[in-house]
Amino acid sequence: EVDLEERLVELDLRNDSDVPDVPPPTDSTPEILKKALSGLSARWKNWWIRGILSLAMISVFFLIIYLGSFMLMLLVLSIQVKCYHEIITIGYRVYHSYDLPWFRSLSWYFLLCVNYFFYGETVADYFATFVQRREQLQFLIRYHRFISFALYLTGFCMFVLSLVKKHYRLQFYMFAWTHVTLLITVTQSHLVIQNLFEGMIWFLVPISSVICNDITAYIFGFFFGRTPLIKLSPKKTWEGFIGGFFSTVVFGFVFSYFLAQHQYFVCPVEYNSETNRFVTECEPSELFQMKKYSVPPLLQAVLGWETVKMYPFQMHSIALSTFASLIGPFGGFFASGFKRAFKIKDFADTIPGHGGIMDRFDCQYLMATFVHVYITSFIRGPNPSKLLKQLLILQPEQQLSVYKALKSHLVDKGILQPSLRG
């Protein structure tokens, strides 16, 4: 018995070199591209493949924007599931030889549970009037958190029952792997959708800034890169990092100017229960109304202007672009360290020249959290529309009580005359 325990401890304490390697991904480049670029060096071949596929992905992204908010939400959900699949697959491949029971089944079960929780919260928040009209949904929303907890508890108990004596530590490794993956993918994608509901501009500018930084940093690094930036990612250079920063700030400022002119992009996304559609109609807030600003004296001599007209949101775009170009790349560095730990080049081979979906969205998750924190800290105020929705689902006597309290408050402040009758 003692010898067996010692062998099990030795198994658990194996060093990194003993961990099974992940099989290298296959080349998924279309044959037509391979033939067209066959005469080029590997460096330029990769350049063209990345460029062509980048343009294709950007075109599809613009098409989905045109199709509206609901399609963008479906896109976010699809990317979340694919990123989760890529990370979980790495774990499964690494520890496949141990034949851990229920690992993949439980991983996907936990994904469903967490998505049920977050999307249920979204439905309760933004679709209150729609839910109020359907009794079945009222039950699910009222007990949503209890149901979510019960579902998670079921998965937790299933994991405990699946524990095998000789694999305890490895099974807990994979349990932690699953939960960290959920934190990285599901939580962050939920924040992306929350940002979208604030107005499409809060979704498009951050995401486009990260994409712009990724592209321009690659271009500057490709043509001018000489000085290595970080050991985790040897191809990253200071020239690309700095060039990407300035390009992204300029892009974000100009792109924000264009979007701020259109109600479709600046109005909060709301669900109209009468038409069963998402609508983006409102009176634009002060953030999206042109204002005149004085140019600092030092810049007046250079620009020759004393004042400039711009949208206040453009000032916020500078903060978003700065984060996207200076802090956002650390999401990529984190992903690079993760891949080096498991001796892989990419998370998958989904996109030729780019790797997996996670390879393209590793920086977006940091960005989503920052935007959500930025909105709640500096932008968001009381939301009359959301408050009204909450009032409409109250019982009549509760609504009357709120009305009397509000009327009394307005009379005390002198806004209403005491003689006004309810």
Coordinates of C-alpha atoms in Angstrom, one line a residue:
E1 CA 0.0 0.0 0.0
V2 CA 2.8 2.4 0.9
D3 CA 4.7 1.6 -2.3
L4 CA 1.5 2.3 -4.3
E5 CA 1.0 5.7 -2.7
E6 CA 4.6 6.7 -3.3
R7 CA 4.3 5.8 -7.0
L8 CA 1.1 7.8 -7.2
V9 CA 2.8 10.9 -5.7
E10 CA 5.7 10.5 -8.2
L11 CA 3.1 10.4 -11.0
D12 CA 1.5 13.6 -9.7
L13 CA 4.8 15.5 -9.3
R14 CA 6.1 14.9 -12.9
N15 CA 7.8 17.9 -14.4
D16 CA 6.8 19.7 -17.6
S17 CA 9.0 17.6 -19.8
D18 CA 6.9 14.5 -19.0
V19 CA 3.6 16.1 -20.0
P20 CA 2.5 14.7 -23.3
D21 CA 2.9 17.0 -26.3
V22 CA -0.1 18.3 -28.1
P23 CA -0.1 17.1 -31.7
P24 CA 0.8 19.9 -34.1
P25 CA -2.1 21.4 -36.1
T26 CA -2.4 20.6 -39.7
D27 CA -2.1 23.2 -42.5
S28 CA -5.6 24.2 -43.4
T29 CA -4.6 26.7 -46.1
P30 CA -6.9 26.3 -49.2
E31 CA -5.2 24.5 -52.1
I32 CA -5.9 27.4 -54.5
L33 CA -4.0 29.8 -52.2
K34 CA -1.1 27.3 -51.9
K35 CA -0.8 27.1 -55.7
A36 CA -1.1 30.9 -56.2
L37 CA 1.6 31.6 -53.6
S38 CA 3.9 28.6 -54.3
G39 CA 6.7 30.8 -55.8
L40 CA 7.0 33.0 -52.7
S41 CA 9.3 32.6 -49.7
A42 CA 7.7 31.3 -46.5
R43 CA 7.7 34.8 -45.0
W44 CA 5.9 36.5 -47.8
K45 CA 3.6 33.5 -48.3
N46 CA 2.4 33.9 -44.7
W47 CA 2.1 37.7 -45.3
W48 CA -0.3 37.2 -48.2
I49 CA -2.3 34.4 -46.5
R50 CA -2.8 36.5 -43.4
G51 CA -3.7 39.6 -45.4
I52 CA -6.3 37.8 -47.6
L53 CA -7.9 36.1 -44.7
S54 CA -7.9 39.3 -42.6
L55 CA -9.8 41.1 -45.4
A56 CA -12.3 38.3 -45.7
M57 CA -12.9 38.3 -41.9
I58 CA -13.4 42.0 -41.8
S59 CA -15.8 41.9 -44.7
V60 CA -17.9 39.2 -42.9
F61 CA -17.8 41.3 -39.7
F62 CA -19.2 44.4 -41.6
L63 CA -21.9 42.2 -43.0
I64 CA -22.9 41.0 -39.6
I65 CA -23.0 44.6 -38.3
Y66 CA -25.4 45.4 -41.2
L67 CA -27.6 42.5 -40.1
G68 CA -28.1 44.1 -36.7
S69 CA -27.5 43.7 -33.0
F70 CA -29.1 40.2 -32.7
M71 CA -26.6 38.8 -35.2
L72 CA -23.7 40.4 -33.4
M73 CA -24.9 38.6 -30.2
L74 CA -25.0 35.3 -32.0
L75 CA -21.5 36.0 -33.4
V76 CA -20.2 36.7 -29.9
L77 CA -21.8 33.4 -28.6
S78 CA -20.3 31.5 -31.5
I79 CA -16.8 32.8 -30.9
Q80 CA -17.1 32.1 -27.2
V81 CA -18.1 28.5 -27.8
K82 CA -15.2 28.0 -30.3
C83 CA -12.6 29.6 -28.0
Y84 CA -13.8 27.4 -25.2
H85 CA -13.6 24.3 -27.4
E86 CA -10.0 25.1 -28.5
I87 CA -8.7 25.6 -24.9
I88 CA -10.6 22.5 -23.6
T89 CA -9.3 20.4 -26.5
I90 CA -5.7 21.3 -25.6
G91 CA -6.4 20.0 -22.1
Y92 CA -8.0 16.9 -23.4
R93 CA -5.1 16.1 -25.7
V94 CA -2.5 16.8 -23.1
Y95 CA -4.1 14.4 -20.6
H96 CA -5.8 12.1 -23.1
S97 CA -3.5 9.1 -22.2
Y98 CA -4.9 9.1 -18.6
D99 CA -8.5 8.5 -19.8
L100 CA -10.0 10.8 -17.2
P101 CA -13.7 9.9 -16.8
W102 CA -16.4 12.4 -17.8
F103 CA -13.8 15.2 -18.4
R104 CA -15.2 16.4 -21.8
S105 CA -18.8 15.8 -20.9
L106 CA -18.5 17.8 -17.6
S107 CA -16.6 20.6 -19.4
W108 CA -19.5 21.1 -21.8
Y109 CA -22.1 20.7 -19.1
F110 CA -20.4 23.5 -17.1
L111 CA -20.3 25.7 -20.2
L112 CA -24.1 25.2 -20.6
C113 CA -24.7 26.0 -16.9
V114 CA -22.7 29.2 -16.9
N115 CA -24.2 30.4 -20.2
Y116 CA -27.7 29.7 -18.8
F117 CA -26.9 31.8 -15.8
F118 CA -25.4 34.8 -17.7
Y119 CA -27.9 34.9 -20.5
G120 CA -30.8 34.5 -18.0
E121 CA -29.5 37.5 -16.2
T122 CA -29.5 39.4 -19.5
V123 CA -33.0 38.4 -20.3
A124 CA -34.2 39.5 -16.9
D125 CA -32.4 42.8 -17.3
Y126 CA -33.3 43.8 -20.8
F127 CA -36.4 41.8 -21.7
A128 CA -38.6 42.4 -18.6
T129 CA -41.7 43.5 -20.5
F130 CA -41.4 40.5 -22.9
V131 CA -41.1 38.1 -19.9
Q132 CA -44.0 39.6 -18.1
R133 CA -46.4 38.5 -20.9
R134 CA -45.4 34.8 -20.7
E135 CA -46.1 32.9 -17.5
Q136 CA -43.6 30.1 -18.2
L137 CA -40.8 32.6 -18.5
Q138 CA -41.9 34.4 -15.3
F139 CA -41.2 31.2 -13.3
L140 CA -37.8 30.7 -14.9
I141 CA -36.8 34.3 -14.3
R142 CA -38.1 34.4 -10.8
Y143 CA -36.1 31.4 -9.7
H144 CA -33.3 31.8 -12.2
R145 CA -30.4 32.0 -9.8
F146 CA -31.7 29.0 -7.8
I147 CA -32.1 27.0 -11.0
S148 CA -28.6 28.0 -12.1
F149 CA -27.1 27.0 -8.8
A150 CA -28.9 23.7 -8.8
L151 CA -27.6 23.0 -12.3
Y152 CA -24.0 23.8 -11.3
L153 CA -24.3 21.8 -8.1
T154 CA -25.4 18.8 -10.2
G155 CA -22.2 19.1 -12.2
F156 CA -20.1 19.5 -9.1
C157 CA -21.5 16.4 -7.6
M158 CA -20.9 14.5 -10.8
F159 CA -17.3 15.6 -10.8
V160 CA -16.9 14.4 -7.2
L161 CA -18.4 11.0 -8.1
S162 CA -16.1 10.7 -11.1
L163 CA -12.9 10.9 -9.0
V164 CA -10.6 8.0 -9.4
K165 CA -8.0 7.2 -6.7
K166 CA -4.9 7.1 -9.0
H167 CA -5.9 10.3 -10.8
Y168 CA -7.0 12.6 -8.0
R169 CA -4.5 15.4 -8.7
L170 CA -4.9 15.3 -12.5
Q171 CA -8.6 15.4 -12.2
F172 CA -8.5 18.5 -10.0
Y173 CA -6.0 20.1 -12.5
M174 CA -8.6 19.6 -15.2
F175 CA -11.5 20.8 -13.0
A176 CA -9.5 24.0 -12.4
W177 CA -8.6 24.1 -16.2
T178 CA -12.3 24.1 -17.0
H179 CA -13.2 26.8 -14.6
V180 CA -10.4 29.1 -15.6
T181 CA -11.5 28.6 -19.3
L182 CA -15.1 29.5 -18.3
L183 CA -13.7 32.7 -16.6
I184 CA -11.7 33.7 -19.7
T185 CA -14.4 32.9 -22.3
V186 CA -17.9 33.0 -20.9
T187 CA -17.6 35.8 -18.4
Q188 CA -15.8 38.1 -20.9
S189 CA -18.2 37.4 -23.8
H190 CA -21.1 38.3 -21.4
L191 CA -19.4 41.7 -20.8
V192 CA -19.1 42.2 -24.6
I193 CA -22.8 41.8 -24.9
Q194 CA -23.4 44.1 -22.0
N195 CA -21.3 46.7 -23.7
L196 CA -23.3 46.2 -26.9
F197 CA -26.5 47.0 -25.1
E198 CA -25.0 50.4 -24.1
G199 CA -24.8 51.3 -27.8
M200 CA -23.2 49.6 -30.8
I201 CA -20.4 52.2 -30.7
W202 CA -19.2 50.8 -27.4
F203 CA -18.9 47.4 -29.1
L204 CA -17.4 48.5 -32.4
V205 CA -14.8 51.0 -31.4
P206 CA -13.0 48.8 -28.8
I207 CA -13.1 45.7 -31.0
S208 CA -12.0 47.6 -34.1
S209 CA -9.2 49.2 -32.1
V210 CA -7.8 45.9 -31.1
I211 CA -8.1 44.6 -34.7
C212 CA -6.4 47.8 -36.0
N213 CA -3.6 47.5 -33.4
D214 CA -3.1 43.8 -34.4
I215 CA -2.9 44.6 -38.1
T216 CA -0.8 47.8 -37.9
A217 CA 1.6 46.3 -35.3
Y218 CA 2.2 43.4 -37.6
I219 CA 2.8 45.7 -40.6
F220 CA 5.2 48.0 -38.8
G221 CA 7.0 45.0 -37.3
F222 CA 7.2 43.2 -40.6
F223 CA 8.8 46.1 -42.5
F224 CA 10.6 48.0 -39.8
G225 CA 10.9 45.6 -36.8
R226 CA 14.5 45.2 -35.5
T227 CA 14.3 45.3 -31.7
P228 CA 12.6 42.4 -29.9
L229 CA 9.9 43.4 -27.5
I230 CA 9.3 40.4 -25.2
K231 CA 10.8 36.9 -25.0
L232 CA 7.4 35.2 -24.8
S233 CA 6.6 36.4 -28.3
P234 CA 9.9 36.6 -30.3
K235 CA 8.3 38.0 -33.5
K236 CA 6.9 41.1 -31.6
T237 CA 9.1 44.2 -31.9
W238 CA 9.3 47.6 -30.3
E239 CA 8.8 49.2 -33.8
G240 CA 5.6 47.3 -34.3
F241 CA 4.4 48.0 -30.8
I242 CA 5.0 51.8 -31.1
G243 CA 3.7 52.0 -34.7
G244 CA 0.6 50.1 -33.7
F245 CA 0.0 52.5 -30.8
F246 CA 0.0 55.7 -32.8
S247 CA -2.0 54.1 -35.7
T248 CA -4.6 52.8 -33.3
V249 CA -5.2 56.1 -31.5
V250 CA -5.6 57.9 -34.8
F251 CA -7.9 55.2 -36.2
G252 CA -10.1 55.2 -33.0
F253 CA -10.4 59.0 -33.1
V254 CA -11.5 59.0 -36.8
F255 CA -13.7 55.9 -36.6
S256 CA -15.5 57.4 -33.6
Y257 CA -16.2 60.6 -35.5
F258 CA -17.9 58.6 -38.2
L259 CA -19.9 56.4 -35.9
A260 CA -21.0 59.3 -33.6
Q261 CA -22.9 60.8 -36.5
H262 CA -25.4 57.9 -36.8
Q263 CA -28.2 57.1 -34.4
Y264 CA -27.9 53.4 -35.3
F265 CA -24.5 53.2 -33.6
V266 CA -24.9 55.5 -30.6
C267 CA -28.3 54.6 -29.2
P268 CA -28.6 51.9 -26.6
V269 CA -29.9 48.6 -28.0
E270 CA -33.4 47.9 -26.6
Y271 CA -35.9 45.2 -27.2
N272 CA -39.3 46.4 -28.5
S273 CA -41.8 43.8 -27.1
E274 CA -44.5 45.1 -29.5
T275 CA -42.6 44.5 -32.7
N276 CA -40.4 41.7 -31.2
R277 CA -37.3 43.4 -32.6
F278 CA -34.2 45.1 -31.3
V279 CA -34.4 48.9 -31.8
T280 CA -31.7 51.6 -31.7
E281 CA -33.8 54.8 -31.6
C282 CA -33.2 57.6 -29.2
E283 CA -32.2 61.2 -28.7
P284 CA -28.4 61.0 -28.7
S285 CA -26.8 61.9 -25.4
E286 CA -24.4 64.7 -24.9
L287 CA -21.5 62.3 -25.6
F288 CA -22.7 62.2 -29.3
Q289 CA -23.5 65.9 -29.8
M290 CA -20.9 68.2 -31.5
K291 CA -19.2 70.6 -29.1
K292 CA -16.6 73.3 -29.5
Y293 CA -13.3 72.9 -27.6
S294 CA -10.4 75.4 -27.1
V295 CA -7.1 74.2 -28.5
P296 CA -4.2 74.4 -26.0
P297 CA -1.9 77.4 -26.6
L298 CA 1.1 75.2 -27.5
L299 CA -0.8 73.5 -30.2
Q300 CA -2.4 76.7 -31.6
A301 CA 0.9 77.8 -33.1
V302 CA 1.3 74.4 -34.8
L303 CA -2.3 73.8 -36.0
G304 CA -3.3 77.5 -36.6
W305 CA -6.7 76.8 -34.9
E306 CA -8.0 78.4 -31.7
T307 CA -11.0 76.1 -31.4
V308 CA -12.1 72.7 -32.8
K309 CA -15.4 71.0 -33.1
M310 CA -15.7 67.3 -32.1
Y311 CA -17.8 64.8 -30.3
P312 CA -17.1 64.2 -26.6
F313 CA -17.0 60.5 -27.3
Q314 CA -13.9 61.1 -29.4
M315 CA -12.0 62.0 -26.2
H316 CA -13.2 58.7 -24.7
S317 CA -12.0 56.9 -27.8
I318 CA -8.5 58.0 -27.1
A319 CA -8.6 56.1 -23.7
L320 CA -10.1 53.1 -25.4
S321 CA -7.5 53.1 -28.2
T322 CA -4.7 53.6 -25.7
F323 CA -5.7 50.6 -23.7
A324 CA -6.2 48.5 -26.9
S325 CA -2.6 49.3 -28.0
L326 CA -0.7 49.4 -24.8
I327 CA -2.4 46.9 -22.4
G328 CA -4.5 44.8 -24.9
P329 CA -1.4 43.1 -26.4
F330 CA -0.6 41.6 -22.9
G331 CA -3.6 39.3 -23.5
G332 CA -1.7 38.1 -26.5
F333 CA 1.5 37.7 -24.5
F334 CA -0.4 35.7 -21.9
A335 CA -1.7 33.4 -24.7
S336 CA 1.9 33.1 -26.1
G337 CA 3.1 31.9 -22.7
F338 CA 0.3 29.5 -22.4
K339 CA 1.1 28.0 -25.8
R340 CA 4.8 27.8 -25.0
A341 CA 3.9 25.9 -21.8
F342 CA 2.3 23.2 -23.9
K343 CA 4.7 23.4 -26.9
I344 CA 2.2 24.5 -29.4
K345 CA 2.3 27.2 -32.0
D346 CA -1.4 28.0 -32.2
F347 CA -4.6 27.1 -30.3
A348 CA -6.0 25.4 -33.5
D349 CA -5.8 25.6 -37.3
T350 CA -9.2 27.1 -37.9
I351 CA -8.0 30.2 -39.9
P352 CA -5.1 29.7 -42.3
G353 CA -2.2 32.0 -41.4
H354 CA -3.8 33.0 -38.1
G355 CA -4.3 29.8 -36.1
G356 CA -7.4 29.3 -34.1
I357 CA -10.2 31.7 -33.1
M358 CA -8.6 32.1 -29.7
D359 CA -5.4 33.3 -31.4
R360 CA -7.3 36.2 -32.9
F361 CA -9.4 37.1 -29.8
D362 CA -6.9 36.7 -27.0
C363 CA -6.6 40.5 -26.7
Q364 CA -10.4 41.1 -27.0
Y365 CA -11.2 39.6 -23.7
L366 CA -9.0 42.1 -21.7
M367 CA -10.6 44.9 -23.8
A368 CA -14.1 43.8 -23.0
T369 CA -13.5 43.9 -19.3
F370 CA -11.9 47.3 -19.5
V371 CA -14.7 48.8 -21.6
H372 CA -17.3 47.5 -19.1
V373 CA -15.4 48.9 -16.1
Y374 CA -14.9 52.2 -18.0
I375 CA -18.6 52.5 -18.8
T376 CA -19.7 51.8 -15.2
S377 CA -17.1 54.1 -13.7
F378 CA -17.2 57.1 -16.0
I379 CA -20.2 57.0 -18.3
R380 CA -23.3 55.2 -17.1
G381 CA -25.8 57.1 -15.0
P382 CA -29.3 56.3 -13.9
N383 CA -31.3 54.6 -16.8
P384 CA -34.9 55.9 -16.9
S385 CA -35.9 53.4 -19.5
K386 CA -34.7 50.4 -17.5
L387 CA -36.3 51.8 -14.3
L388 CA -39.6 52.2 -16.2
K389 CA -39.5 48.6 -17.3
Q390 CA -39.0 47.5 -13.7
L391 CA -41.9 49.6 -12.6
L392 CA -44.2 48.2 -15.2
I393 CA -43.8 44.6 -13.9
L394 CA -44.7 45.6 -10.4
Q395 CA -48.1 44.8 -8.9
P396 CA -50.7 47.7 -9.2
E397 CA -50.6 48.4 -5.5
Q398 CA -46.8 48.6 -5.6
Q399 CA -46.9 50.9 -8.6
L400 CA -49.4 53.2 -6.8
S401 CA -47.1 53.2 -3.7
V402 CA -44.1 54.3 -5.9
Y403 CA -46.2 56.9 -7.6
K404 CA -47.3 58.4 -4.2
A405 CA -43.7 58.5 -2.9
L406 CA -42.4 60.1 -6.1
K407 CA -45.2 62.7 -6.1
S408 CA -44.5 63.6 -2.4
H409 CA -40.8 63.9 -3.2
L410 CA -41.5 66.2 -6.2
V411 CA -43.9 68.4 -4.2
D412 CA -41.3 68.7 -1.4
K413 CA -38.7 69.9 -4.0
G414 CA -41.2 72.4 -5.4
I415 CA -41.3 70.8 -8.8
L416 CA -45.1 70.0 -8.4
Q417 CA -47.7 72.1 -6.8
P418 CA -49.2 70.6 -3.6
S419 CA -52.7 71.2 -5.0
L420 CA -52.0 68.9 -8.0
R421 CA -54.2 65.8 -7.8
G422 CA -53.2 62.3 -8.6

